[in-house]
Coordinates of C-alpha atoms in Angstrom, one line a residue:
Chain A
M1 CA -12.8 -19.3 -16.6
N2 CA -11.6 -21.3 -13.5
I3 CA -10.3 -18.6 -11.0
L4 CA -8.3 -19.5 -7.6
V5 CA -8.2 -16.5 -5.4
C6 CA -6.4 -16.5 -2.5
I7 CA -7.7 -14.5 1.2
K8 CA -5.3 -14.1 4.2
R9 CA -7.4 -13.8 7.7
V10 CA -6.6 -10.7 9.8
P11 CA -7.5 -9.1 13.0
A12 CA -10.2 -6.3 12.6
T13 CA -8.1 -3.5 14.5
G14 CA -9.8 -0.3 16.4
A15 CA -8.1 2.2 17.1
K16 CA -5.2 1.2 19.0
I17 CA -2.9 -2.1 18.6
V18 CA -2.5 -3.9 21.9
L19 CA 0.2 -7.1 21.9
T20 CA 0.6 -10.4 23.8
E21 CA 2.9 -9.6 26.8
D22 CA 5.4 -11.4 25.1
G23 CA 5.8 -9.0 21.9
Q24 CA 5.1 -12.0 19.5
A25 CA 1.2 -11.2 18.3
I26 CA -1.5 -8.9 18.5
D27 CA -3.7 -9.7 21.8
T28 CA -6.8 -10.6 20.1
R29 CA -8.9 -11.4 22.4
H30 CA -11.8 -9.0 21.9
L31 CA -11.3 -8.6 18.4
G32 CA -13.0 -9.9 15.4
F33 CA -11.4 -11.0 12.0
T34 CA -11.8 -10.1 8.6
I35 CA -10.7 -10.8 5.1
S36 CA -7.7 -8.4 4.3
P37 CA -9.2 -5.8 2.1
H38 CA -7.3 -6.3 -0.4
E39 CA -7.7 -9.9 -0.7
E40 CA -11.9 -9.1 -0.5
C41 CA -12.1 -6.6 -3.4
A42 CA -9.9 -9.8 -5.2
V43 CA -12.8 -12.6 -4.1
E44 CA -15.4 -9.8 -5.8
E45 CA -13.4 -9.4 -8.8
A46 CA -13.2 -13.7 -9.4
I47 CA -17.2 -13.5 -8.9
R48 CA -17.3 -10.4 -11.3
L49 CA -15.8 -12.7 -14.0
V50 CA -17.2 -15.4 -13.4
E51 CA -20.3 -13.9 -13.6
A52 CA -19.5 -12.1 -16.8
H53 CA -17.6 -15.2 -18.8
G54 CA -18.7 -18.4 -16.5
G55 CA -17.0 -21.1 -15.0
R56 CA -16.0 -21.2 -11.5
A57 CA -14.7 -19.4 -8.1
T58 CA -11.7 -21.4 -6.1
V59 CA -11.2 -19.0 -2.4
L60 CA -8.0 -20.5 -0.7
T61 CA -6.4 -19.5 2.2
L62 CA -3.2 -20.2 4.5
G63 CA -4.0 -20.0 8.5
P64 CA -5.8 -22.0 11.0
E65 CA -9.0 -23.6 11.5
A66 CA -10.9 -20.3 12.3
A67 CA -10.4 -18.5 9.1
I68 CA -12.9 -21.1 7.8
E69 CA -15.1 -17.7 8.9
Q70 CA -13.2 -16.5 5.9
L71 CA -13.8 -18.8 3.9
R72 CA -17.3 -19.3 4.3
E73 CA -17.9 -15.5 4.1
S74 CA -16.4 -15.8 0.3
L75 CA -18.4 -18.2 -0.7
A76 CA -21.5 -16.4 0.7
M77 CA -20.3 -13.7 -1.3
G78 CA -20.4 -16.2 -4.2
V79 CA -17.4 -18.4 -4.6
S80 CA -17.9 -21.9 -5.3
E81 CA -15.2 -23.6 -4.0
A82 CA -13.5 -23.3 -0.6
I83 CA -9.7 -25.0 0.7
L84 CA -7.8 -24.4 3.7
L85 CA -4.3 -25.1 4.1
E86 CA -4.7 -25.4 7.8
T87 CA -2.1 -24.2 10.3
D88 CA -1.8 -24.2 14.3
G89 CA -2.2 -20.4 14.0
D90 CA 1.1 -19.6 13.7
E91 CA 2.5 -16.7 11.0
W92 CA 4.1 -18.5 8.4
D93 CA 7.1 -16.2 6.4
P94 CA 5.8 -15.4 3.0
V95 CA 8.4 -18.1 1.3
A96 CA 6.8 -20.7 3.5
T97 CA 3.7 -19.2 2.1
A98 CA 4.0 -19.3 -0.6
R99 CA 5.5 -22.8 -1.2
A100 CA 2.7 -24.4 0.6
I101 CA 0.2 -22.3 -1.7
T102 CA 2.2 -23.3 -5.0
D103 CA 2.2 -27.5 -3.7
A104 CA -1.9 -27.0 -3.1
I105 CA -1.8 -25.4 -6.6
R106 CA 0.2 -28.1 -8.1
A107 CA -2.0 -30.7 -6.8
R108 CA -4.9 -29.4 -7.3
Q109 CA -4.7 -28.5 -10.9
S110 CA -2.5 -31.8 -11.7
D111 CA -5.6 -34.3 -10.7
G112 CA -8.6 -31.5 -12.5
E113 CA -8.8 -28.2 -14.4
P114 CA -6.1 -25.8 -14.6
F115 CA -6.9 -21.9 -13.1
D116 CA -6.9 -19.5 -15.7
L117 CA -6.6 -17.0 -13.5
L118 CA -4.9 -16.5 -10.2
L119 CA -5.7 -13.6 -7.8
F120 CA -3.8 -12.1 -4.6
G121 CA -4.4 -9.1 -2.5
N122 CA -1.3 -6.8 -3.9
E123 CA -0.2 -7.3 0.3
S124 CA -1.9 -7.6 3.6
A125 CA -3.0 -5.3 6.2
D126 CA -0.3 -7.0 8.4
A127 CA 2.7 -8.2 7.5
G128 CA 2.4 -5.9 4.2
G129 CA 5.3 -8.4 2.6
Y130 CA 3.7 -7.3 -1.0
Q131 CA 5.4 -11.1 -2.2
V132 CA 3.3 -13.9 -1.8
G133 CA 1.3 -13.6 -5.1
I134 CA 5.1 -13.0 -7.2
R135 CA 6.7 -15.8 -5.7
V136 CA 3.9 -18.3 -6.8
A137 CA 3.4 -17.3 -10.2
R138 CA 7.5 -17.2 -10.5
A139 CA 7.3 -21.1 -8.9
L140 CA 4.3 -21.5 -11.7
G141 CA 6.0 -20.3 -14.6
L142 CA 3.3 -17.5 -15.0
P143 CA 3.1 -13.5 -15.8
C144 CA 2.3 -11.9 -12.8
V145 CA 1.3 -8.1 -12.8
T146 CA 0.6 -6.2 -9.7
G147 CA -1.2 -3.6 -8.1
V148 CA -3.6 -3.9 -10.2
K149 CA -7.4 -1.5 -10.4
K150 CA -8.8 -2.2 -13.1
L151 CA -9.2 -5.7 -14.8
D152 CA -11.1 -6.5 -18.2
V153 CA -10.7 -10.3 -19.7
D154 CA -10.9 -11.0 -23.1
G155 CA -11.1 -14.1 -24.1
D156 CA -7.5 -15.3 -23.8
T157 CA -6.4 -12.1 -22.5
L158 CA -6.6 -9.9 -19.5
T159 CA -6.0 -6.2 -19.7
A160 CA -4.9 -4.8 -16.2
R161 CA -4.3 -0.9 -15.4
R162 CA -2.3 0.4 -12.2
E163 CA -2.5 3.8 -11.1
I164 CA 0.3 6.3 -12.7
P165 CA 0.9 9.7 -11.4
G166 CA -1.6 11.6 -14.0
G167 CA -3.1 8.3 -15.0
W168 CA -3.7 4.9 -15.9
G169 CA -0.6 2.3 -16.9
V170 CA -1.8 -0.6 -19.2
Y171 CA -0.6 -3.8 -19.4
R172 CA -1.9 -6.7 -21.5
L173 CA -1.1 -10.5 -20.7
P174 CA -2.4 -13.6 -21.8
L175 CA -4.1 -16.2 -19.3
P176 CA -2.6 -17.9 -17.9
A177 CA -1.7 -15.4 -15.5
V178 CA -1.3 -14.1 -12.2
V179 CA -2.7 -10.8 -10.7
T180 CA -2.4 -9.1 -7.8
V181 CA -5.1 -6.2 -7.1
K182 CA -5.5 -3.3 -4.8
E183 CA -9.0 -1.8 -2.9
G184 CA -10.6 0.5 -4.9
I185 CA -10.9 -2.0 -8.0
N186 CA -14.1 -2.4 -7.1
L187 CA -16.7 -2.3 -4.0
P188 CA -17.1 -5.9 -2.8
R189 CA -20.9 -7.1 -2.5
Y190 CA -22.3 -8.1 1.1
P191 CA -23.1 -11.5 1.4
S192 CA -26.8 -11.8 0.9
L193 CA -28.6 -13.8 3.4
P194 CA -29.2 -16.8 1.2
G195 CA -25.8 -17.0 0.3
K196 CA -24.8 -17.2 3.5
L197 CA -27.1 -20.2 4.2
R198 CA -25.6 -21.6 0.8
A199 CA -21.9 -21.2 2.0
K200 CA -22.7 -23.3 6.1
K201 CA -23.5 -26.0 3.6
K202 CA -20.7 -26.3 1.6
P203 CA -18.2 -28.6 2.0
I204 CA -14.3 -26.8 2.9
E205 CA -11.5 -29.1 1.5
R206 CA -8.8 -29.5 4.3
I207 CA -5.1 -29.5 3.6
T208 CA -1.9 -29.6 5.6
P209 CA 0.5 -27.9 4.1
Q210 CA 4.5 -28.9 4.9
K211 CA 6.4 -25.6 6.1
N212 CA 9.4 -24.9 5.0
P213 CA 10.5 -21.3 6.8
G214 CA 12.4 -19.2 4.5
G215 CA 12.2 -15.4 6.3
P216 CA 12.4 -13.0 6.8
R217 CA 12.2 -14.3 10.6
M218 CA 10.0 -12.1 13.0
V219 CA 12.2 -12.0 16.6
R220 CA 9.5 -9.3 18.2
L221 CA 6.5 -6.3 17.0
K222 CA 6.5 -3.1 19.0
T223 CA 4.8 0.0 19.1
P224 CA 6.1 2.7 17.4
P225 CA 6.6 5.6 19.7
E226 CA 2.5 7.4 19.8
T227 CA 4.0 11.5 19.1
G228 CA 0.9 12.8 20.6
R229 CA -0.4 16.1 18.7
G230 CA -1.3 18.4 21.8
A231 CA -5.1 17.5 21.7
Q232 CA -6.1 21.4 22.0
I233 CA -10.1 21.5 22.1
L234 CA -10.7 25.2 20.2
G235 CA -14.4 25.1 21.7
E236 CA -17.7 23.6 21.1
G237 CA -20.7 23.6 18.6
P238 CA -20.8 26.2 15.7
A239 CA -19.8 29.3 17.8
A240 CA -16.2 27.5 17.3
A241 CA -16.1 28.7 13.8
S242 CA -14.4 31.7 14.1
R243 CA -11.4 29.9 16.1
V244 CA -11.4 27.2 13.3
V245 CA -11.2 30.9 10.9
E246 CA -8.2 32.6 13.2
L247 CA -6.1 28.7 12.7
L248 CA -7.1 28.3 9.3
R249 CA -5.1 32.1 8.6
E250 CA -2.1 31.6 10.8
L251 CA -1.6 28.8 9.1
G252 CA -1.5 30.7 6.4
V253 CA -4.2 28.5 3.9
L254 CA -7.0 31.4 4.1
Q255 CA -5.8 34.8 3.0
S256 CA -7.8 37.9 4.0
Chain B
M1 CA 29.3 -2.2 -2.6
I2 CA 25.7 -1.4 -1.5
L3 CA 23.6 -1.8 -4.7
A4 CA 20.7 0.6 -4.8
L5 CA 18.0 0.6 -6.8
I6 CA 16.8 4.4 -8.1
D7 CA 12.6 4.3 -8.6
H8 CA 11.6 6.8 -11.8
E9 CA 8.8 7.1 -14.0
Q10 CA 10.5 7.5 -17.4
G11 CA 13.3 9.6 -16.0
T12 CA 11.5 11.5 -13.3
L13 CA 12.6 10.7 -9.9
N14 CA 10.4 9.2 -7.7
E15 CA 11.6 11.4 -4.7
T16 CA 11.1 8.4 -2.0
S17 CA 15.2 7.0 -4.0
L18 CA 16.4 9.4 -1.8
E19 CA 15.4 8.4 1.4
M20 CA 16.0 5.3 0.2
L21 CA 19.7 6.6 0.1
T22 CA 19.2 7.8 3.9
L23 CA 19.4 4.1 5.3
G24 CA 22.0 3.1 2.1
R25 CA 24.7 6.0 3.3
E26 CA 24.1 4.4 7.0
L27 CA 24.7 0.7 6.0
A28 CA 27.2 1.5 3.5
Q29 CA 29.5 3.2 6.4
S30 CA 28.6 0.3 8.7
L31 CA 30.0 -2.2 6.1
N32 CA 32.6 0.3 5.0
V33 CA 31.4 -0.3 1.4
P34 CA 30.5 2.1 -1.4
L35 CA 27.0 3.1 -2.2
A36 CA 26.2 2.7 -5.9
A37 CA 23.0 3.6 -7.7
V38 CA 21.0 1.2 -10.6
L39 CA 19.2 3.2 -12.9
I40 CA 17.8 1.1 -15.3
G41 CA 16.9 2.8 -18.6
E42 CA 18.8 5.5 -20.5
A43 CA 15.6 7.9 -19.6
A44 CA 17.3 7.3 -15.9
H45 CA 21.0 8.2 -16.7
P46 CA 20.6 11.7 -16.5
L47 CA 20.1 11.3 -13.2
A48 CA 23.4 9.9 -12.1
D49 CA 25.1 13.7 -11.3
G50 CA 22.0 14.6 -8.7
L51 CA 22.9 11.3 -7.4
A52 CA 26.0 12.4 -6.0
A53 CA 25.0 14.7 -3.6
H54 CA 23.4 12.0 -1.7
G55 CA 26.3 10.1 -1.0
I56 CA 26.5 7.9 -4.3
S57 CA 30.1 7.4 -5.6
I58 CA 29.2 4.5 -8.2
A59 CA 25.9 4.6 -10.9
F60 CA 25.4 1.6 -12.7
A61 CA 23.4 2.7 -16.2
A62 CA 21.9 -0.2 -17.6
A63 CA 20.9 0.1 -20.7
H64 CA 19.1 -2.1 -23.7
P65 CA 16.9 -2.0 -26.9
R66 CA 13.7 -3.6 -24.8
L67 CA 14.1 -1.6 -21.6
T68 CA 11.8 1.0 -22.7
A69 CA 8.7 1.1 -21.3
Y70 CA 8.3 0.0 -17.3
A71 CA 8.9 -3.9 -17.7
P72 CA 9.2 -5.4 -13.5
D73 CA 10.5 -8.6 -15.1
A74 CA 13.0 -7.3 -17.0
W75 CA 14.4 -5.3 -13.9
A76 CA 14.5 -7.8 -11.5
H77 CA 17.1 -9.4 -14.4
T78 CA 19.2 -6.9 -14.4
L79 CA 19.5 -6.1 -10.5
H80 CA 20.0 -10.2 -10.7
R81 CA 22.6 -10.0 -14.2
L82 CA 24.4 -7.1 -11.5
I83 CA 24.1 -8.8 -8.4
E84 CA 26.0 -12.0 -10.1
A85 CA 29.2 -9.1 -11.2
E86 CA 29.2 -7.6 -8.5
Q87 CA 28.7 -9.5 -5.2
P88 CA 27.3 -6.9 -3.3
P89 CA 26.1 -8.0 -0.1
V90 CA 23.1 -5.8 0.3
V91 CA 20.5 -5.0 -2.5
L92 CA 18.0 -1.7 -1.9
A93 CA 15.1 -0.4 -3.3
P94 CA 12.9 2.0 -2.0
G95 CA 9.4 0.9 -0.9
S96 CA 7.3 2.8 -3.7
E97 CA 5.5 0.2 -5.9
R98 CA 8.2 -0.7 -8.3
G99 CA 10.5 -1.1 -5.6
N100 CA 8.6 -3.0 -4.0
D101 CA 7.4 -5.2 -7.3
V102 CA 10.7 -5.2 -8.5
L103 CA 13.0 -6.4 -5.3
A104 CA 10.0 -9.4 -4.5
R105 CA 10.6 -10.5 -8.8
L106 CA 14.5 -10.3 -7.6
A107 CA 14.0 -12.3 -4.8
A108 CA 11.9 -15.0 -6.1
R109 CA 14.1 -16.0 -9.2
A110 CA 17.2 -15.6 -6.8
E111 CA 15.4 -17.2 -4.5
L112 CA 15.9 -15.5 -1.7
P113 CA 13.7 -13.6 1.5
F114 CA 12.9 -9.7 1.0
A115 CA 11.8 -7.2 3.8
A116 CA 9.5 -4.9 2.7
N117 CA 9.2 -1.6 3.9
C118 CA 12.3 -1.7 6.5
I119 CA 13.1 2.1 8.3
A120 CA 16.1 0.4 10.1
A121 CA 18.8 -2.2 9.4
K122 CA 22.1 -3.2 11.2
A123 CA 24.5 -5.4 9.6
G124 CA 25.5 -8.2 11.5
E125 CA 25.2 -11.5 12.0
P126 CA 22.3 -11.6 12.2
F127 CA 21.6 -9.3 10.0
T128 CA 18.0 -7.2 11.9
V129 CA 15.4 -4.9 10.1
T130 CA 12.6 -3.5 11.5
R131 CA 10.0 -3.6 8.8
L132 CA 6.6 -1.9 9.0
R133 CA 3.7 -3.5 10.0
W134 CA -0.4 -2.2 9.4
G135 CA 1.2 0.3 6.9
G136 CA 3.3 1.6 10.0
S137 CA 0.8 1.4 12.7
L138 CA 3.1 -1.5 14.1
L139 CA 6.6 -2.2 13.9
E140 CA 8.6 -5.6 13.2
E141 CA 12.1 -6.4 14.4
A142 CA 13.2 -9.0 12.0
H143 CA 15.8 -11.2 11.3
L144 CA 17.1 -11.2 7.7
P145 CA 18.4 -14.4 6.2
G146 CA 20.4 -15.3 2.4
A147 CA 22.9 -12.7 0.8
P148 CA 22.6 -10.4 -0.7
K149 CA 20.6 -8.9 2.0
L150 CA 17.2 -7.6 -0.1
L151 CA 15.0 -4.9 2.0
S152 CA 13.1 -1.9 0.6
V153 CA 13.1 0.8 2.9
A154 CA 9.6 2.4 3.7
P155 CA 8.1 5.7 2.4
H156 CA 7.9 8.7 3.6
T157 CA 9.3 7.9 7.1
L158 CA 13.3 8.3 6.9
P159 CA 14.4 12.0 5.9
A160 CA 16.0 12.8 2.5
E161 CA 19.3 14.1 2.8
A162 CA 22.2 15.7 1.0
A163 CA 25.6 14.3 1.5
P164 CA 28.1 14.4 -0.2
A165 CA 29.8 11.0 -1.1
A166 CA 34.1 11.1 -0.4
A167 CA 34.8 9.8 -3.7
S168 CA 33.5 11.3 -6.8
L169 CA 31.6 9.8 -9.4
A170 CA 31.8 7.2 -11.4
V171 CA 29.1 5.9 -14.0
R172 CA 29.5 2.3 -15.3
P173 CA 27.8 1.6 -18.2
F174 CA 25.8 -2.0 -17.7
T175 CA 24.0 -4.2 -20.4
P176 CA 22.0 -6.9 -19.1
T177 CA 21.1 -10.0 -20.9
L178 CA 17.7 -10.2 -20.9
A179 CA 15.2 -12.8 -21.9
D180 CA 12.1 -13.2 -23.7
D181 CA 10.0 -13.9 -20.4
D182 CA 11.4 -10.8 -18.6
F183 CA 9.2 -8.5 -21.1
R184 CA 5.6 -10.9 -20.8
V185 CA 5.0 -7.8 -18.1
Q186 CA 5.9 -4.4 -19.9
V187 CA 3.6 -1.2 -19.7
A188 CA 1.8 -1.2 -23.4
A189 CA -0.2 1.9 -23.4
R190 CA -1.1 5.0 -20.8
E191 CA -3.8 6.7 -20.4
E192 CA -4.0 10.0 -18.8
T193 CA -7.3 10.7 -16.9
A194 CA -8.5 14.1 -17.0
G195 CA -7.6 16.4 -13.6
D196 CA -9.9 18.9 -12.7
R197 CA -10.1 18.5 -9.2
V198 CA -7.0 18.8 -7.1
S199 CA -5.2 16.0 -6.4
L200 CA -6.0 14.5 -2.6
A201 CA -2.1 12.7 -2.6
E202 CA -0.8 16.7 -3.5
A203 CA -3.0 19.1 -1.5
R204 CA -2.3 21.7 0.6
I205 CA -5.8 21.0 2.4
V206 CA -7.7 18.0 2.9
V207 CA -11.7 18.2 4.7
G208 CA -12.2 14.6 5.4
G209 CA -15.6 12.8 6.1
G210 CA -16.2 9.7 8.0
R211 CA -19.4 7.8 9.3
G212 CA -20.5 11.0 11.0
V213 CA -21.4 12.4 7.3
G214 CA -24.3 10.4 7.5
S215 CA -25.0 10.1 4.0
A216 CA -23.5 10.9 0.7
E217 CA -25.6 14.1 0.4
G218 CA -24.0 14.5 3.9
F219 CA -20.5 15.5 2.1
A220 CA -22.0 18.4 0.2
V221 CA -21.0 20.8 3.1
L222 CA -17.3 19.2 3.0
E223 CA -17.0 19.7 -0.6
E224 CA -18.2 23.4 -0.3
L225 CA -15.7 24.2 2.4
A226 CA -13.1 22.4 0.2
A227 CA -13.8 24.4 -2.3
L228 CA -13.2 27.5 -0.6
L229 CA -10.1 26.6 0.6
G230 CA -8.7 25.4 -2.8
G231 CA -8.4 21.5 -1.3
A232 CA -9.6 18.7 -1.7
V233 CA -11.9 16.1 -0.2
G234 CA -10.9 13.1 1.4
C235 CA -13.2 10.2 3.6
S236 CA -12.7 7.3 5.7
R237 CA -12.8 3.5 4.9
A238 CA -16.6 3.1 6.4
V239 CA -17.3 5.9 3.8
T240 CA -15.8 4.2 0.5
N241 CA -17.7 0.8 1.7
H242 CA -21.3 2.7 2.0
G243 CA -20.7 3.9 -1.3
W244 CA -20.8 7.1 -0.1
R245 CA -17.3 8.6 -2.3
P246 CA -15.4 7.2 -4.2
H247 CA -12.1 5.1 -3.3
A248 CA -10.2 7.4 -5.2
E249 CA -11.1 9.9 -2.2
Q250 CA -10.0 7.6 0.8
V251 CA -7.3 8.2 3.0
G252 CA -5.9 5.2 4.7
Q253 CA -3.5 2.3 4.4
T254 CA -5.0 0.5 1.6
G255 CA -6.4 4.1 0.2
T256 CA -4.3 7.4 -0.4
R257 CA -1.7 8.9 1.8
I258 CA -1.7 12.5 2.0
A259 CA 0.9 15.3 3.4
P260 CA -1.7 18.7 3.8
E261 CA -0.8 21.7 5.5
I262 CA -4.4 20.6 7.3
Y263 CA -6.7 17.9 7.2
I264 CA -9.9 18.7 8.7
A265 CA -11.2 15.6 10.0
C266 CA -15.0 15.7 10.2
G267 CA -17.7 12.5 11.9
I268 CA -14.0 10.3 11.6
S269 CA -13.7 8.5 14.8
G270 CA -10.0 7.9 14.2
A271 CA -9.0 3.9 13.3
I272 CA -5.4 3.2 13.0
Q273 CA -5.7 2.6 9.7
H274 CA -7.3 6.0 8.8
M275 CA -4.1 8.1 10.9
V276 CA -2.0 6.0 8.7
G277 CA -2.7 7.6 6.1
C278 CA -3.0 10.9 7.5
K279 CA -0.1 10.8 9.8
G280 CA 1.3 13.5 7.3
A281 CA -0.7 16.3 8.0
R282 CA 1.0 19.2 9.7
H283 CA -1.9 20.0 11.5
I284 CA -4.5 17.8 12.2
L285 CA -8.1 19.5 13.6
A286 CA -10.7 17.2 14.0
V287 CA -14.2 17.7 14.0
N288 CA -16.5 15.4 16.4
T289 CA -19.4 15.1 18.8
D290 CA -17.5 12.8 21.2
P291 CA -14.5 14.3 23.1
E292 CA -13.5 10.3 23.7
A293 CA -13.0 9.6 20.0
P294 CA -9.7 8.4 19.8
I295 CA -8.7 10.5 16.2
I296 CA -9.0 13.5 19.1
A297 CA -6.2 12.7 21.2
R298 CA -4.5 12.4 18.0
A299 CA -5.2 15.9 16.2
D300 CA -3.5 18.7 17.1
T301 CA -6.9 20.8 17.6
A302 CA -10.5 19.7 18.0
I303 CA -13.5 21.1 17.6
I304 CA -16.3 19.2 19.5
G305 CA -19.5 19.8 17.7
D306 CA -22.1 18.3 15.3
L307 CA -20.2 18.8 12.1
H308 CA -23.4 19.2 9.5
K309 CA -23.5 22.8 12.4
V310 CA -20.3 23.6 12.6
L311 CA -19.4 23.5 9.4
P312 CA -21.8 25.5 7.8
A313 CA -20.8 27.9 10.3
I314 CA -17.3 28.4 9.2
V315 CA -17.7 28.5 5.5
S316 CA -20.5 31.1 6.8
L317 CA -17.8 33.3 8.2
I318 CA -15.1 32.5 5.4
N319 CA -17.6 33.7 3.1
E320 CA -18.9 36.8 4.9
Q321 CA -14.8 37.9 5.4
L322 CA -14.6 37.3 2.1
S323 CA -17.3 39.6 0.7
R324 CA -15.9 42.3 3.4
T325 CA -12.5 42.4 1.5
T326 CA -12.0 44.4 -1.3
G327 CA -10.6 43.1 -4.3
G328 CA -9.1 40.2 -2.0
E329 CA -7.9 36.6 -3.3
H330 CA -9.1 33.6 -1.2
G331 CA -7.8 29.9 -0.9
N332 CA -4.8 28.9 0.0
G333 CA -1.2 29.7 -0.5
G334 CA 0.1 33.6 0.1
E335 CA 1.3 35.5 2.8
G336 CA -0.6 35.5 6.4
S337 CA -2.6 38.9 6.6
E338 CA -1.3 41.4 9.6
G339 CA -3.6 41.7 12.4
G340 CA -6.6 39.4 13.3
G341 CA -9.9 39.7 11.7
E342 CA -12.0 42.5 11.0

């Protein structure tokens, strides 16, 4: 199988989001970065499919040069090749992002092997647009199934499962196809030390993508109003157990 | 008119559709146009009557021989046909899984921008939306270009309110011309999972554990407390990353959103991705050794202490009081007792 997995570099936020003075971005001076959660699972899924069916997996990201960190993480987990669509660090809207990714895929496929499977995260942790994978699929004329939490490939057929109340909805598609996955589809592996060392030596293909904005156009970011809950300390240690039982009764969740 | 896609699972209404109508009514009023519902698939048509109480005066009942099981591209194409026929200024969907899926596909085929998970929208030039980032931990104000405007409404943020329409309900049958390609992606089968445990999303009581629990075995006391209270066990992402609990129990932005009467959060620090998952809880009780842990400020009440000492004490006390009650029922629900404990 020839698999492409698309990832996004996002800040690893903690207990609070702090914005820059102009409200245009998150202040990331004291933050680390990571692969967005759904996408980390997409990378793991790509590697598992290659382990089961042979072939190779390529990781791609649209982002600043610093996103090479996330590409190397994916290489260390076990993908074979990496592509950076290099931007100046400004966030691109989902239409522009999808166009640039589509262009890169077309370029890749025109002088090489077509991809059997294109994997995306269902939505990025930060922007949460829910649309990049869908737009790329439409542009390439490929079927797309989203929100997938179980994926199986048998020859040319893909079986994808999404959670519905009470169970699973099952979809069957012919390859090639686009799938957007959700965290929980697998538990991503920690990169091994040999994996990390190999990843350092792998070349990264760097492309300067064309930017064609489409929208929505961000005006500014705001932190939502904090509705403080009160933070009443009921007590300390096991001695406070009686206060808890009292609380449970008051809330009507414990009857005596 | 504003078109509002109604999300349903084979005719069972997804309540987030009613929340969407709250934003829909406001927009319709400001544009002085009626609010129309779109019901795709015959199973959904009976929902029309109930929607009149939420401001719907027109219901497009879309039917097609192949529109039986959910097919997102077919739903998107149906909406596209309706847009061509009715030229609405705005098309809405709830920000449910299906709502976002369908509207994104409509946006892709119509080559229009799409703003997902909006909590507010203001018509005008430019059309502005306020939408969620980071699952709700951050808000984004954005301009939405294009015509019509495509936006989905963030679930569990706006209330579902009754507000009868000015005009009586007109049901308009609609038979879209669809293509074979629209059915490449369609539910082929449904599989039921055995439901022996309390579903986390619906649980009235959730006992959650974070990194502070320390190990998979450490969850035994949380399971005990949850069972005693008739509740469900939840966990943080740190816990699922360690492989201590399955992802199905993860509470948070990339896991499950819970809305219990009480969420007892043990050994959980309070990362924003976790807090968006439990902000629907009526009461949050934190159990933590660290009085400075971010979750304390976001909780209603807190116990400062080691969960491995505090929880067994709570379990003990409850068991003790239960055994002293003759023929008493335990667990959730029911009226509170008069007076305090014995």
